[in-house]
One Martini backbone bead per residue (centre of mass of N, CA, C, O) as a GRO file, in nm:
protein
  417
    1UNK     BB    1   0.101   0.032   0.012
    2UNK     BB    2   0.128   0.387   0.017
    3UNK     BB    3   0.125   0.417   0.305
    4UNK     BB    4   0.308   0.542   0.547
    5UNK     BB    5   0.540   0.366   0.788
    6UNK     BB    6   0.769   0.502   0.996
    7UNK     BB    7   0.800   0.248   1.208
    8UNK     BB    8   0.954   0.021   1.034
    9UNK     BB    9   1.265   0.131   1.124
   10UNK     BB   10   1.239   0.025   1.407
   11UNK     BB   11   1.412  -0.152   1.609
   12UNK     BB   12   1.262  -0.413   1.768
   13UNK     BB   13   0.969  -0.320   1.632
   14UNK     BB   14   0.608  -0.373   1.666
   15UNK     BB   15   0.334  -0.233   1.539
   16UNK     BB   16  -0.011  -0.224   1.635
   17UNK     BB   17  -0.195  -0.237   1.375
   18UNK     BB   18  -0.450  -0.313   1.168
   19UNK     BB   19  -0.301  -0.546   1.035
   20UNK     BB   20  -0.213  -0.691   1.297
   21UNK     BB   21  -0.492  -0.719   1.421
   22UNK     BB   22  -0.610  -0.902   1.203
   23UNK     BB   23  -0.393  -1.126   1.210
   24UNK     BB   24  -0.432  -1.157   1.553
   25UNK     BB   25  -0.720  -1.201   1.652
   26UNK     BB   26  -0.731  -1.505   1.759
   27UNK     BB   27  -0.486  -1.492   1.938
   28UNK     BB   28  -0.593  -1.260   2.126
   29UNK     BB   29  -0.854  -1.404   2.209
   30UNK     BB   30  -0.721  -1.634   2.350
   31UNK     BB   31  -0.582  -1.463   2.564
   32UNK     BB   32  -0.845  -1.348   2.687
   33UNK     BB   33  -0.950  -1.628   2.797
   34UNK     BB   34  -0.727  -1.625   3.042
   35UNK     BB   35  -0.906  -1.452   3.251
   36UNK     BB   36  -1.015  -1.732   3.319
   37UNK     BB   37  -0.960  -1.985   3.536
   38UNK     BB   38  -1.087  -2.226   3.376
   39UNK     BB   39  -0.912  -2.173   3.118
   40UNK     BB   40  -0.635  -2.204   3.239
   41UNK     BB   41  -0.672  -2.499   3.325
   42UNK     BB   42  -0.730  -2.614   3.042
   43UNK     BB   43  -0.468  -2.525   2.907
   44UNK     BB   44  -0.263  -2.670   3.105
   45UNK     BB   45  -0.377  -2.962   3.059
   46UNK     BB   46  -0.421  -2.893   2.720
   47UNK     BB   47  -0.289  -2.697   2.497
   48UNK     BB   48  -0.357  -2.807   2.214
   49UNK     BB   49  -0.661  -2.849   2.253
   50UNK     BB   50  -0.724  -2.554   2.316
   51UNK     BB   51  -0.609  -2.426   2.055
   52UNK     BB   52  -0.799  -2.597   1.856
   53UNK     BB   53  -1.054  -2.404   1.928
   54UNK     BB   54  -0.892  -2.206   1.746
   55UNK     BB   55  -0.861  -2.007   1.438
   56UNK     BB   56  -0.556  -2.059   1.409
   57UNK     BB   57  -0.255  -2.076   1.313
   58UNK     BB   58   0.008  -2.282   1.327
   59UNK     BB   59   0.216  -2.067   1.395
   60UNK     BB   60   0.068  -1.956   1.642
   61UNK     BB   61   0.058  -2.218   1.804
   62UNK     BB   62   0.364  -2.271   1.815
   63UNK     BB   63   0.439  -2.007   1.954
   64UNK     BB   64   0.286  -2.068   2.214
   65UNK     BB   65   0.413  -2.343   2.289
   66UNK     BB   66   0.711  -2.199   2.289
   67UNK     BB   67   0.699  -1.909   2.410
   68UNK     BB   68   0.730  -1.713   2.147
   69UNK     BB   69   0.688  -1.379   2.141
   70UNK     BB   70   0.808  -1.292   1.871
   71UNK     BB   71   0.629  -1.476   1.699
   72UNK     BB   72   0.361  -1.371   1.801
   73UNK     BB   73   0.400  -1.080   1.701
   74UNK     BB   74   0.444  -1.150   1.400
   75UNK     BB   75   0.138  -1.293   1.413
   76UNK     BB   76  -0.032  -1.041   1.580
   77UNK     BB   77   0.057  -0.988   1.854
   78UNK     BB   78  -0.002  -0.844   2.174
   79UNK     BB   79   0.143  -0.783   2.472
   80UNK     BB   80  -0.121  -0.748   2.646
   81UNK     BB   81  -0.230  -1.024   2.560
   82UNK     BB   82   0.025  -1.210   2.602
   83UNK     BB   83   0.039  -1.170   2.913
   84UNK     BB   84  -0.166  -1.399   2.979
   85UNK     BB   85   0.036  -1.625   2.942
   86UNK     BB   86   0.242  -1.540   3.152
   87UNK     BB   87   0.042  -1.542   3.389
   88UNK     BB   88  -0.025  -1.844   3.366
   89UNK     BB   89   0.298  -1.907   3.421
   90UNK     BB   90   0.399  -1.690   3.644
   91UNK     BB   91   0.490  -1.427   3.497
   92UNK     BB   92   0.643  -1.144   3.444
   93UNK     BB   93   0.700  -0.872   3.255
   94UNK     BB   94   1.007  -0.886   3.274
   95UNK     BB   95   1.034  -1.178   3.181
   96UNK     BB   96   0.900  -1.141   2.908
   97UNK     BB   97   1.077  -0.918   2.791
   98UNK     BB   98   1.352  -1.066   2.822
   99UNK     BB   99   1.282  -1.312   2.625
  100UNK     BB  100   1.314  -1.104   2.355
  101UNK     BB  101   1.650  -1.021   2.379
  102UNK     BB  102   1.870  -1.265   2.453
  103UNK     BB  103   1.856  -1.253   2.754
  104UNK     BB  104   1.883  -1.317   3.053
  105UNK     BB  105   1.726  -1.258   3.338
  106UNK     BB  106   1.979  -1.135   3.478
  107UNK     BB  107   2.071  -0.947   3.247
  108UNK     BB  108   1.813  -0.780   3.227
  109UNK     BB  109   1.805  -0.678   3.514
  110UNK     BB  110   2.081  -0.537   3.506
  111UNK     BB  111   2.013  -0.341   3.281
  112UNK     BB  112   1.784  -0.194   3.431
  113UNK     BB  113   1.957  -0.109   3.682
  114UNK     BB  114   2.155   0.059   3.475
  115UNK     BB  115   1.902   0.221   3.297
  116UNK     BB  116   1.873   0.063   3.049
  117UNK     BB  117   1.822   0.094   2.728
  118UNK     BB  118   1.969   0.251   2.487
  119UNK     BB  119   1.893   0.472   2.229
  120UNK     BB  120   2.147   0.418   2.108
  121UNK     BB  121   2.096   0.243   1.807
  122UNK     BB  122   1.742   0.253   1.843
  123UNK     BB  123   1.592   0.431   1.612
  124UNK     BB  124   1.720   0.299   1.340
  125UNK     BB  125   1.766   0.160   1.047
  126UNK     BB  126   1.962   0.151   0.771
  127UNK     BB  127   1.730  -0.022   0.642
  128UNK     BB  128   1.443   0.018   0.493
  129UNK     BB  129   1.146  -0.191   0.517
  130UNK     BB  130   0.959   0.009   0.403
  131UNK     BB  131   0.750   0.160   0.199
  132UNK     BB  132   0.734   0.405  -0.003
  133UNK     BB  133   0.557   0.653  -0.096
  134UNK     BB  134   0.321   0.655  -0.352
  135UNK     BB  135   0.122   0.665  -0.600
  136UNK     BB  136  -0.199   0.669  -0.639
  137UNK     BB  137  -0.480   0.455  -0.789
  138UNK     BB  138  -0.718   0.502  -0.641
  139UNK     BB  139  -1.083   0.574  -0.678
  140UNK     BB  140  -1.360   0.779  -0.672
  141UNK     BB  141  -1.648   0.736  -0.888
  142UNK     BB  142  -1.891   0.708  -0.670
  143UNK     BB  143  -2.223   0.770  -0.528
  144UNK     BB  144  -2.453   0.632  -0.286
  145UNK     BB  145  -2.808   0.677  -0.196
  146UNK     BB  146  -2.998   0.530   0.084
  147UNK     BB  147  -3.228   0.373   0.223
  148UNK     BB  148  -3.275   0.110   0.514
  149UNK     BB  149  -3.536  -0.046   0.538
  150UNK     BB  150  -3.633  -0.342   0.678
  151UNK     BB  151  -3.898  -0.398   0.511
  152UNK     BB  152  -3.756  -0.428   0.241
  153UNK     BB  153  -3.612  -0.691   0.304
  154UNK     BB  154  -3.868  -0.853   0.370
  155UNK     BB  155  -4.004  -0.826   0.094
  156UNK     BB  156  -3.785  -0.976  -0.059
  157UNK     BB  157  -3.765  -1.242   0.115
  158UNK     BB  158  -4.102  -1.289   0.079
  159UNK     BB  159  -4.199  -1.206  -0.221
  160UNK     BB  160  -4.333  -0.880  -0.226
  161UNK     BB  161  -4.233  -0.681  -0.458
  162UNK     BB  162  -4.508  -0.712  -0.651
  163UNK     BB  163  -4.677  -0.566  -0.474
  164UNK     BB  164  -4.856  -0.278  -0.466
  165UNK     BB  165  -4.704  -0.147  -0.228
  166UNK     BB  166  -4.395  -0.215  -0.351
  167UNK     BB  167  -4.360  -0.166  -0.659
  168UNK     BB  168  -4.285   0.142  -0.674
  169UNK     BB  169  -4.021   0.121  -0.521
  170UNK     BB  170  -3.867  -0.093  -0.697
  171UNK     BB  171  -3.891   0.065  -0.964
  172UNK     BB  172  -3.692   0.299  -0.867
  173UNK     BB  173  -3.433   0.074  -0.882
  174UNK     BB  174  -3.390  -0.032  -1.171
  175UNK     BB  175  -3.184   0.174  -1.289
  176UNK     BB  176  -2.970   0.111  -1.070
  177UNK     BB  177  -2.918  -0.187  -1.134
  178UNK     BB  178  -2.810  -0.132  -1.416
  179UNK     BB  179  -2.585   0.058  -1.340
  180UNK     BB  180  -2.441  -0.147  -1.153
  181UNK     BB  181  -2.384  -0.361  -1.371
  182UNK     BB  182  -2.204  -0.140  -1.536
  183UNK     BB  183  -2.061  -0.027  -1.231
  184UNK     BB  184  -1.892  -0.226  -1.080
  185UNK     BB  185  -1.702  -0.230  -0.822
  186UNK     BB  186  -1.432  -0.326  -0.625
  187UNK     BB  187  -1.537  -0.124  -0.392
  188UNK     BB  188  -1.726  -0.066  -0.087
  189UNK     BB  189  -1.810   0.215   0.107
  190UNK     BB  190  -2.032   0.166   0.386
  191UNK     BB  191  -2.260   0.382   0.528
  192UNK     BB  192  -2.386   0.326   0.863
  193UNK     BB  193  -2.616   0.204   1.111
  194UNK     BB  194  -2.649   0.060   1.403
  195UNK     BB  195  -2.936  -0.143   1.552
  196UNK     BB  196  -2.869  -0.286   1.820
  197UNK     BB  197  -2.649  -0.531   1.741
  198UNK     BB  198  -2.329  -0.489   1.774
  199UNK     BB  199  -2.408  -0.243   1.965
  200UNK     BB  200  -2.421  -0.170   2.278
  201UNK     BB  201  -2.431   0.020   2.573
  202UNK     BB  202  -2.132  -0.050   2.644
  203UNK     BB  203  -2.060   0.031   2.325
  204UNK     BB  204  -2.038   0.350   2.131
  205UNK     BB  205  -1.921   0.443   1.849
  206UNK     BB  206  -1.901   0.703   1.640
  207UNK     BB  207  -1.665   0.564   1.468
  208UNK     BB  208  -1.643   0.272   1.244
  209UNK     BB  209  -1.410   0.032   1.115
  210UNK     BB  210  -1.412  -0.260   0.908
  211UNK     BB  211  -1.138  -0.522   0.884
  212UNK     BB  212  -1.256  -0.768   0.787
  213UNK     BB  213  -1.318  -1.043   0.566
  214UNK     BB  214  -1.606  -1.081   0.714
  215UNK     BB  215  -1.983  -1.063   0.726
  216UNK     BB  216  -2.248  -1.141   0.905
  217UNK     BB  217  -2.563  -1.172   0.926
  218UNK     BB  218  -2.794  -1.050   1.135
  219UNK     BB  219  -2.982  -1.105   1.430
  220UNK     BB  220  -3.271  -0.889   1.512
  221UNK     BB  221  -3.518  -1.117   1.602
  222UNK     BB  222  -3.614  -1.248   1.298
  223UNK     BB  223  -3.369  -1.334   1.185
  224UNK     BB  224  -3.183  -1.400   0.930
  225UNK     BB  225  -3.102  -1.298   0.641
  226UNK     BB  226  -3.110  -1.444   0.305
  227UNK     BB  227  -2.793  -1.355   0.267
  228UNK     BB  228  -2.495  -1.290   0.195
  229UNK     BB  229  -2.192  -1.279   0.274
  230UNK     BB  230  -1.975  -1.026   0.362
  231UNK     BB  231  -1.708  -0.903   0.193
  232UNK     BB  232  -1.405  -0.780   0.252
  233UNK     BB  233  -1.120  -0.522   0.270
  234UNK     BB  234  -0.857  -0.520   0.468
  235UNK     BB  235  -0.642  -0.343   0.329
  236UNK     BB  236  -0.810  -0.086   0.279
  237UNK     BB  237  -0.918  -0.051   0.563
  238UNK     BB  238  -0.644  -0.014   0.705
  239UNK     BB  239  -0.559   0.227   0.537
  240UNK     BB  240  -0.789   0.416   0.614
  241UNK     BB  241  -0.746   0.412   0.915
  242UNK     BB  242  -0.463   0.534   0.922
  243UNK     BB  243  -0.515   0.792   0.763
  244UNK     BB  244  -0.758   0.908   0.929
  245UNK     BB  245  -0.626   0.910   1.208
  246UNK     BB  246  -0.389   1.099   1.112
  247UNK     BB  247  -0.639   1.315   1.051
  248UNK     BB  248  -0.803   1.319   1.341
  249UNK     BB  249  -0.979   1.054   1.337
  250UNK     BB  250  -1.162   0.851   1.577
  251UNK     BB  251  -1.144   0.546   1.502
  252UNK     BB  252  -1.289   0.236   1.520
  253UNK     BB  253  -1.159  -0.090   1.528
  254UNK     BB  254  -1.302  -0.371   1.354
  255UNK     BB  255  -1.276  -0.746   1.347
  256UNK     BB  256  -1.582  -0.809   1.448
  257UNK     BB  257  -1.905  -0.825   1.268
  258UNK     BB  258  -2.229  -0.788   1.242
  259UNK     BB  259  -2.482  -0.718   0.991
  260UNK     BB  260  -2.744  -0.524   0.919
  261UNK     BB  261  -2.989  -0.366   0.741
  262UNK     BB  262  -2.816  -0.107   0.692
  263UNK     BB  263  -2.639  -0.287   0.480
  264UNK     BB  264  -2.817  -0.508   0.323
  265UNK     BB  265  -3.041  -0.340   0.184
  266UNK     BB  266  -2.871  -0.174  -0.016
  267UNK     BB  267  -2.762  -0.422  -0.164
  268UNK     BB  268  -3.039  -0.529  -0.258
  269UNK     BB  269  -3.129  -0.277  -0.421
  270UNK     BB  270  -2.863  -0.286  -0.622
  271UNK     BB  271  -2.835  -0.631  -0.663
  272UNK     BB  272  -3.045  -0.795  -0.529
  273UNK     BB  273  -3.040  -1.176  -0.534
  274UNK     BB  274  -2.762  -1.305  -0.494
  275UNK     BB  275  -2.534  -1.550  -0.405
  276UNK     BB  276  -2.326  -1.308  -0.433
  277UNK     BB  277  -2.150  -1.047  -0.382
  278UNK     BB  278  -1.970  -0.862  -0.636
  279UNK     BB  279  -1.824  -0.714  -0.382
  280UNK     BB  280  -1.655  -0.561  -0.164
  281UNK     BB  281  -1.698  -0.447   0.188
  282UNK     BB  282  -1.678  -0.143   0.387
  283UNK     BB  283  -1.767  -0.081   0.697
  284UNK     BB  284  -1.926   0.226   0.828
  285UNK     BB  285  -1.995   0.323   1.150
  286UNK     BB  286  -2.261   0.531   1.289
  287UNK     BB  287  -2.368   0.732   1.544
  288UNK     BB  288  -2.749   0.777   1.567
  289UNK     BB  289  -2.868   0.691   1.861
  290UNK     BB  290  -2.667   0.828   2.070
  291UNK     BB  291  -2.626   1.098   2.245
  292UNK     BB  292  -2.392   1.227   2.083
  293UNK     BB  293  -2.372   1.315   1.750
  294UNK     BB  294  -2.247   1.374   1.463
  295UNK     BB  295  -2.192   1.613   1.259
  296UNK     BB  296  -2.221   1.719   0.944
  297UNK     BB  297  -1.941   1.846   0.933
  298UNK     BB  298  -1.785   1.590   1.027
  299UNK     BB  299  -1.884   1.400   0.807
  300UNK     BB  300  -1.780   1.556   0.563
  301UNK     BB  301  -1.481   1.546   0.653
  302UNK     BB  302  -1.457   1.239   0.654
  303UNK     BB  303  -1.502   1.200   0.353
  304UNK     BB  304  -1.244   1.346   0.269
  305UNK     BB  305  -1.049   1.152   0.420
  306UNK     BB  306  -1.133   0.900   0.264
  307UNK     BB  307  -1.050   0.997  -0.014
  308UNK     BB  308  -0.752   1.037   0.052
  309UNK     BB  309  -0.697   0.743   0.124
  310UNK     BB  310  -0.780   0.611  -0.142
  311UNK     BB  311  -0.578   0.786  -0.326
  312UNK     BB  312  -0.319   0.637  -0.164
  313UNK     BB  313  -0.378   0.374  -0.296
  314UNK     BB  314  -0.166   0.134  -0.489
  315UNK     BB  315  -0.438   0.038  -0.632
  316UNK     BB  316  -0.658  -0.012  -0.913
  317UNK     BB  317  -0.936   0.115  -0.773
  318UNK     BB  318  -1.288   0.100  -0.777
  319UNK     BB  319  -1.467   0.334  -0.574
  320UNK     BB  320  -1.745   0.334  -0.359
  321UNK     BB  321  -1.963   0.561  -0.178
  322UNK     BB  322  -2.202   0.500   0.080
  323UNK     BB  323  -2.512   0.647   0.184
  324UNK     BB  324  -2.728   0.587   0.467
  325UNK     BB  325  -3.060   0.638   0.540
  326UNK     BB  326  -3.351   0.728   0.592
  327UNK     BB  327  -3.547   0.955   0.591
  328UNK     BB  328  -3.804   1.069   0.705
  329UNK     BB  329  -3.847   0.965   1.056
  330UNK     BB  330  -4.055   0.812   1.320
  331UNK     BB  331  -4.048   0.545   1.587
  332UNK     BB  332  -4.140   0.739   1.833
  333UNK     BB  333  -4.405   0.818   1.984
  334UNK     BB  334  -4.665   1.040   1.900
  335UNK     BB  335  -4.481   1.115   1.624
  336UNK     BB  336  -4.515   0.875   1.478
  337UNK     BB  337  -4.489   0.892   1.115
  338UNK     BB  338  -4.318   1.111   1.023
  339UNK     BB  339  -4.336   1.334   0.732
  340UNK     BB  340  -4.105   1.539   0.508
  341UNK     BB  341  -4.093   1.628   0.190
  342UNK     BB  342  -3.961   1.904   0.182
  343UNK     BB  343  -3.707   1.838   0.336
  344UNK     BB  344  -3.605   1.603   0.166
  345UNK     BB  345  -3.580   1.756  -0.112
  346UNK     BB  346  -3.394   1.977  -0.007
  347UNK     BB  347  -3.168   1.789   0.069
  348UNK     BB  348  -3.112   1.676  -0.212
  349UNK     BB  349  -3.045   1.940  -0.349
  350UNK     BB  350  -2.809   2.023  -0.155
  351UNK     BB  351  -2.631   1.773  -0.180
  352UNK     BB  352  -2.565   1.828  -0.478
  353UNK     BB  353  -2.511   2.168  -0.475
  354UNK     BB  354  -2.463   2.216  -0.126
  355UNK     BB  355  -2.286   2.051   0.094
  356UNK     BB  356  -2.157   2.265   0.274
  357UNK     BB  357  -2.425   2.384   0.368
  358UNK     BB  358  -2.555   2.120   0.479
  359UNK     BB  359  -2.328   2.070   0.698
  360UNK     BB  360  -2.445   2.320   0.887
  361UNK     BB  361  -2.673   2.167   0.986
  362UNK     BB  362  -2.834   2.108   1.261
  363UNK     BB  363  -2.970   1.864   1.447
  364UNK     BB  364  -3.245   2.000   1.525
  365UNK     BB  365  -3.353   2.012   1.233
  366UNK     BB  366  -3.382   1.713   1.185
  367UNK     BB  367  -3.562   1.639   1.427
  368UNK     BB  368  -3.792   1.845   1.384
  369UNK     BB  369  -3.837   1.785   1.057
  370UNK     BB  370  -3.744   1.445   1.032
  371UNK     BB  371  -3.706   1.325   1.297
  372UNK     BB  372  -3.539   1.126   1.518
  373UNK     BB  373  -3.434   0.936   1.261
  374UNK     BB  374  -3.342   1.162   1.050
  375UNK     BB  375  -3.036   1.186   1.140
  376UNK     BB  376  -2.918   0.979   0.932
  377UNK     BB  377  -2.846   1.190   0.702
  378UNK     BB  378  -2.550   1.258   0.785
  379UNK     BB  379  -2.425   1.007   0.631
  380UNK     BB  380  -2.440   1.129   0.343
  381UNK     BB  381  -2.200   1.333   0.386
  382UNK     BB  382  -1.973   1.130   0.358
  383UNK     BB  383  -2.015   1.057   0.062
  384UNK     BB  384  -2.002   1.349  -0.043
  385UNK     BB  385  -1.710   1.411   0.064
  386UNK     BB  386  -1.580   1.181  -0.135
  387UNK     BB  387  -1.600   1.366  -0.352
  388UNK     BB  388  -1.501   1.569  -0.578
  389UNK     BB  389  -1.365   1.870  -0.564
  390UNK     BB  390  -1.497   2.148  -0.743
  391UNK     BB  391  -1.712   1.942  -0.874
  392UNK     BB  392  -1.975   1.854  -1.049
  393UNK     BB  393  -2.182   1.611  -1.038
  394UNK     BB  394  -2.337   1.340  -1.178
  395UNK     BB  395  -2.672   1.278  -1.233
  396UNK     BB  396  -2.821   0.964  -1.263
  397UNK     BB  397  -3.022   0.935  -1.000
  398UNK     BB  398  -3.368   0.999  -0.881
  399UNK     BB  399  -3.555   0.918  -0.572
  400UNK     BB  400  -3.901   0.919  -0.437
  401UNK     BB  401  -4.080   0.770  -0.144
  402UNK     BB  402  -4.422   0.715  -0.018
  403UNK     BB  403  -4.405   0.451   0.171
  404UNK     BB  404  -4.183   0.258   0.400
  405UNK     BB  405  -4.370   0.204   0.622
  406UNK     BB  406  -4.227   0.469   0.826
  407UNK     BB  407  -4.080   0.577   0.552
  408UNK     BB  408  -3.882   0.778   0.367
  409UNK     BB  409  -3.757   0.743   0.034
  410UNK     BB  410  -3.420   0.781  -0.078
  411UNK     BB  411  -3.230   0.846  -0.400
  412UNK     BB  412  -2.887   0.835  -0.523
  413UNK     BB  413  -2.665   0.906  -0.811
  414UNK     BB  414  -2.312   0.983  -0.824
  415UNK     BB  415  -2.069   1.114  -1.044
  416UNK     BB  416  -1.761   1.154  -1.133
  417UNK     BB  417  -1.584   1.340  -1.376
   0.00000   0.00000   0.00000
């Protein structure tokens, strides 16, 4: 990848970045399991049998069995997770650290008592092992915007798309499905919100990027949707994460997550019901459930940072960024069922022609005018921010329909010039 990793030339040091985190996910999860005394007892009773319960690589398992922490780290382990193995063996952090240096326990202790390892000679290697940043080849070619109403997915799954209630809605997506067949990207960055499925109230990240190789459809209480497993693009996701975080956006990196209707319904609307989705998807989850939620201005700026990251990736990828959610709707309280056609269509107009201005609209305007769940529309600004700056996009398709269950449905396709 083109993104520079300046830490690659620091000798004797492996930085636990998003690539390492993905590589070592199951190894580190195994280590976490040793926080329970019953699991420590099972591991010590039969280490190989316990390790075989985890989908780790053979190299990772052998590294654990040999208690070779350097090998574990090379295989994606992080020292704070690996410390659980040392604790299980009754070793201190000093003993574990010393084991990776080639010194005996006594020699390492003496070195520390003498003031520790000198920084001299330990700042960088003579030969840089990391790739120099090169010209990016990936680009954002288009953005797609759509509501993600769960009832739409149910209508498709239950064979009701041709019924009079649903037929006008699905007819509005027929031109989009043809456009998508003609313009299938290499990767989709899909912005959506989790609906109390992957994230409980124990932890709700404001922005999260999902770096796994695949994502299972979630069971939201009605059973899993009968749709394909979503394949990820771990390399580009890790690249975006590093670039965007270095641009001062505090993304949460997720290595395992089921995806709900917020992600699968847009895919069904644009691709129909294939046996497998035709391209990888990178989920970007945004909190619009628990306040405070990110501002439209922050979302628009995040889209710009995502575009910058994509354009610095050194593989010739055609990337689309999708913004989903909305439009006007309220699902709770005496105001449930609220629809505001004027607000919705004004939002679509301004998103196309004046996204900078739309980004300044405060939360209270969305909630008051578009309903408590209408705040989802700020996610569309991420996709719009990812479009080429200073150039008017080409409007390929625009569609608006009321209702889909409790919600107004909006849809746009914009192409970069």
